[in-house]
Amino acid sequence: MRALRHTLTVAALLFLMLGLPYLTSDHFKAVISGEAADAVTSATTAVDAPSGEFLVLINRDKHTNSENLALWHDFFEGRDFSFVFEDIVCTVSSGDPAGLEMARSFQSRLPENQMKIKTEDGVLMLSKADSGKFDIIIISSELAEAMGAGTVYTGSRVDVIRVKGEHNEEA
């Protein structure tokens, strides 16, 4: 009888210390209401791509699996692609609002948290890129030309994808 009372007391204390706070958390409320995002939930609304031309630079040293690299090419070129089991970090110049909008457009077409967008000073971004310290860079063609980004993508370990963005404007 004494052991049963001890077990029930410990269980009640554990529930008060762990269970009750969880039951009042936002996560639990989201799970119950069905609004919690899971790891493979796709974005609900795709963001339109801005107009203009953009460069997507992919560092092949960070993407050694050729199948995944081919899938990323398909994704950025707008072709149909299957799910990629690889997360990416996309760097965009803080002085390139069109490039940031294009990155957000790509991000909206992937499952939640698969693509992290990092903004950085353009000169610092290109300096790091010259040393191969980037995953993916999205930059508008105008800014790439103005900043001399050709030094980054003339290297043999960088794939360059030219993307043309277009707004879906209604009359």
Short mmCIF file of C-alpha atoms in Angstrom, two decimals:
data_model
loop_
_atom_site.label_atom_id
_atom_site.label_comp_id
_atom_site.label_asym_id
_atom_site.label_seq_id
_atom_site.Cartn_x
_atom_site.Cartn_y
_atom_site.Cartn_z
CA MET A 1 0.00 0.00 0.00
CA ARG A 2 2.87 2.31 0.86
CA ALA A 3 4.60 1.67 -2.50
CA LEU A 4 1.36 2.40 -4.40
CA ARG A 5 0.90 5.71 -2.57
CA HIS A 6 4.56 6.64 -3.30
CA THR A 7 4.16 5.79 -7.00
CA LEU A 8 0.96 7.84 -7.30
CA THR A 9 2.58 10.80 -5.51
CA VAL A 10 5.60 10.75 -7.83
CA ALA A 11 3.34 10.44 -10.90
CA ALA A 12 1.21 13.38 -9.73
CA LEU A 13 4.28 15.53 -9.12
CA LEU A 14 5.73 14.67 -12.53
CA PHE A 15 2.43 15.58 -14.16
CA LEU A 16 2.37 18.92 -12.34
CA MET A 17 5.98 19.69 -13.22
CA LEU A 18 6.03 18.44 -16.84
CA GLY A 19 2.56 17.65 -18.10
CA LEU A 20 0.65 20.72 -16.98
CA PRO A 21 3.10 23.26 -18.49
CA TYR A 22 3.07 21.34 -21.79
CA LEU A 23 -0.74 21.24 -21.84
CA THR A 24 -0.79 25.04 -21.56
CA SER A 25 1.92 25.62 -24.20
CA ASP A 26 1.30 27.10 -27.66
CA HIS A 27 2.81 23.99 -29.26
CA PHE A 28 0.23 21.71 -27.66
CA LYS A 29 -2.60 24.07 -28.69
CA ALA A 30 -1.31 24.07 -32.29
CA VAL A 31 -1.08 20.26 -32.33
CA ILE A 32 -4.64 19.91 -31.02
CA SER A 33 -6.03 22.45 -33.49
CA GLY A 34 -4.14 20.85 -36.40
CA GLU A 35 -2.19 24.02 -37.22
CA ALA A 36 1.27 22.73 -36.30
CA ALA A 37 3.76 22.63 -39.17
CA ASP A 38 5.66 19.43 -39.73
CA ALA A 39 9.01 18.90 -41.42
CA VAL A 40 7.56 18.25 -44.88
CA THR A 41 4.77 20.82 -44.94
CA SER A 42 4.94 22.83 -48.13
CA ALA A 43 4.43 26.54 -48.21
CA THR A 44 0.78 27.46 -48.49
CA THR A 45 1.28 30.48 -50.73
CA ALA A 46 3.97 30.78 -53.34
CA VAL A 47 5.42 34.28 -53.55
CA ASP A 48 5.63 35.75 -57.06
CA ALA A 49 9.11 36.21 -58.44
CA PRO A 50 10.17 39.80 -59.12
CA SER A 51 10.83 40.95 -62.67
CA GLY A 52 14.39 41.06 -63.89
CA GLU A 53 17.31 38.72 -64.39
CA PHE A 54 19.09 36.95 -61.56
CA LEU A 55 22.05 34.68 -61.02
CA VAL A 56 21.89 31.66 -58.74
CA LEU A 57 25.37 30.53 -57.75
CA ILE A 58 25.69 27.03 -56.30
CA ASN A 59 28.89 25.97 -54.55
CA ARG A 60 29.54 22.40 -55.72
CA ASP A 61 31.90 21.80 -52.79
CA LYS A 62 28.87 22.06 -50.48
CA HIS A 63 26.71 19.82 -52.69
CA THR A 64 28.77 16.70 -53.29
CA ASN A 65 25.79 14.44 -54.01
CA SER A 66 25.27 14.75 -57.78
CA GLU A 67 21.62 13.69 -57.58
CA ASN A 68 20.82 16.45 -55.09
CA LEU A 69 22.79 18.94 -57.16
CA ALA A 70 20.75 18.02 -60.24
CA LEU A 71 17.53 18.41 -58.25
CA TRP A 72 18.61 21.89 -57.09
CA HIS A 73 19.31 22.79 -60.72
CA ASP A 74 15.81 21.61 -61.67
CA PHE A 75 14.30 23.60 -58.80
CA PHE A 76 16.07 26.88 -59.57
CA GLU A 77 15.47 26.52 -63.31
CA GLY A 78 11.74 26.11 -62.70
CA ARG A 79 11.43 22.51 -63.86
CA ASP A 80 9.49 19.83 -62.01
CA PHE A 81 11.55 18.22 -59.29
CA SER A 82 11.08 15.73 -56.51
CA PHE A 83 11.72 16.48 -52.87
CA VAL A 84 15.37 17.10 -51.93
CA PHE A 85 16.54 15.79 -48.56
CA GLU A 86 19.03 18.60 -48.09
CA ASP A 87 18.80 22.00 -46.42
CA ILE A 88 20.39 25.06 -47.98
CA VAL A 89 21.55 28.49 -46.84
CA CYS A 90 20.95 31.17 -49.44
CA THR A 91 23.00 34.34 -49.12
CA VAL A 92 21.69 37.60 -50.57
CA SER A 93 23.28 41.05 -50.59
CA SER A 94 21.62 43.41 -48.14
CA GLY A 95 21.71 46.06 -50.89
CA ASP A 96 19.79 43.90 -53.37
CA PRO A 97 16.04 44.10 -52.62
CA ALA A 98 15.14 42.36 -55.90
CA GLY A 99 17.54 39.51 -55.09
CA LEU A 100 16.00 39.17 -51.63
CA GLU A 101 12.52 39.08 -53.14
CA MET A 102 13.64 36.37 -55.59
CA ALA A 103 15.15 34.36 -52.72
CA ARG A 104 11.87 34.63 -50.80
CA SER A 105 10.02 33.49 -53.91
CA PHE A 106 12.20 30.37 -54.10
CA GLN A 107 11.87 29.83 -50.34
CA SER A 108 8.07 29.91 -50.59
CA ARG A 109 8.16 26.94 -52.98
CA LEU A 110 10.06 24.69 -50.58
CA PRO A 111 9.00 22.96 -47.37
CA GLU A 112 9.22 25.12 -44.29
CA ASN A 113 12.76 25.66 -42.95
CA GLN A 114 14.49 23.90 -45.86
CA MET A 115 15.96 27.14 -47.19
CA LYS A 116 17.41 29.69 -44.81
CA ILE A 117 17.95 33.19 -46.21
CA LYS A 118 20.91 35.15 -44.91
CA THR A 119 21.50 38.79 -45.87
CA GLU A 120 25.02 40.12 -45.86
CA ASP A 121 26.90 43.17 -47.07
CA GLY A 122 27.51 42.67 -50.81
CA VAL A 123 31.28 43.20 -50.69
CA LEU A 124 31.65 40.81 -47.74
CA MET A 125 29.39 38.25 -49.46
CA LEU A 126 31.47 38.28 -52.65
CA SER A 127 34.72 38.20 -50.68
CA LYS A 128 33.57 35.07 -48.85
CA ALA A 129 32.30 33.61 -52.13
CA ASP A 130 35.72 34.09 -53.77
CA SER A 131 37.07 31.82 -51.01
CA GLY A 132 34.29 29.26 -51.52
CA LYS A 133 32.58 30.11 -48.22
CA PHE A 134 28.98 30.03 -49.39
CA ASP A 135 26.25 27.52 -50.11
CA ILE A 136 23.96 29.33 -52.55
CA ILE A 137 23.97 32.98 -53.62
CA ILE A 138 21.10 34.75 -55.34
CA ILE A 139 22.00 38.11 -56.85
CA SER A 140 20.36 40.36 -59.43
CA SER A 141 22.26 40.57 -62.73
CA GLU A 142 22.65 44.35 -62.42
CA LEU A 143 24.25 44.12 -58.98
CA ALA A 144 26.44 41.20 -60.04
CA GLU A 145 27.75 43.24 -62.96
CA ALA A 146 28.21 46.39 -60.86
CA MET A 147 30.09 44.56 -58.11
CA GLY A 148 32.22 42.41 -60.40
CA ALA A 149 30.79 39.10 -59.24
CA GLY A 150 32.33 37.37 -62.26
CA THR A 151 35.35 36.44 -60.13
CA VAL A 152 33.10 34.16 -58.09
CA TYR A 153 31.44 32.23 -60.88
CA THR A 154 34.38 31.89 -63.22
CA GLY A 155 35.70 29.24 -60.82
CA SER A 156 35.27 25.62 -61.79
CA ARG A 157 33.54 24.72 -58.50
CA VAL A 158 30.59 27.11 -58.95
CA ASP A 159 27.48 26.37 -61.01
CA VAL A 160 25.71 29.43 -62.41
CA ILE A 161 22.01 29.38 -63.20
CA ARG A 162 20.52 32.39 -64.97
CA VAL A 163 16.94 32.97 -63.90
CA LYS A 164 14.44 35.37 -65.36
CA GLY A 165 11.83 36.52 -62.86
CA GLU A 166 8.46 37.83 -63.89
CA HIS A 167 5.60 39.33 -61.93
CA ASN A 168 2.17 37.95 -62.69
CA GLU A 169 0.57 41.33 -63.34
CA GLU A 170 -3.15 41.51 -63.98
CA ALA A 171 -4.61 44.23 -66.19
#
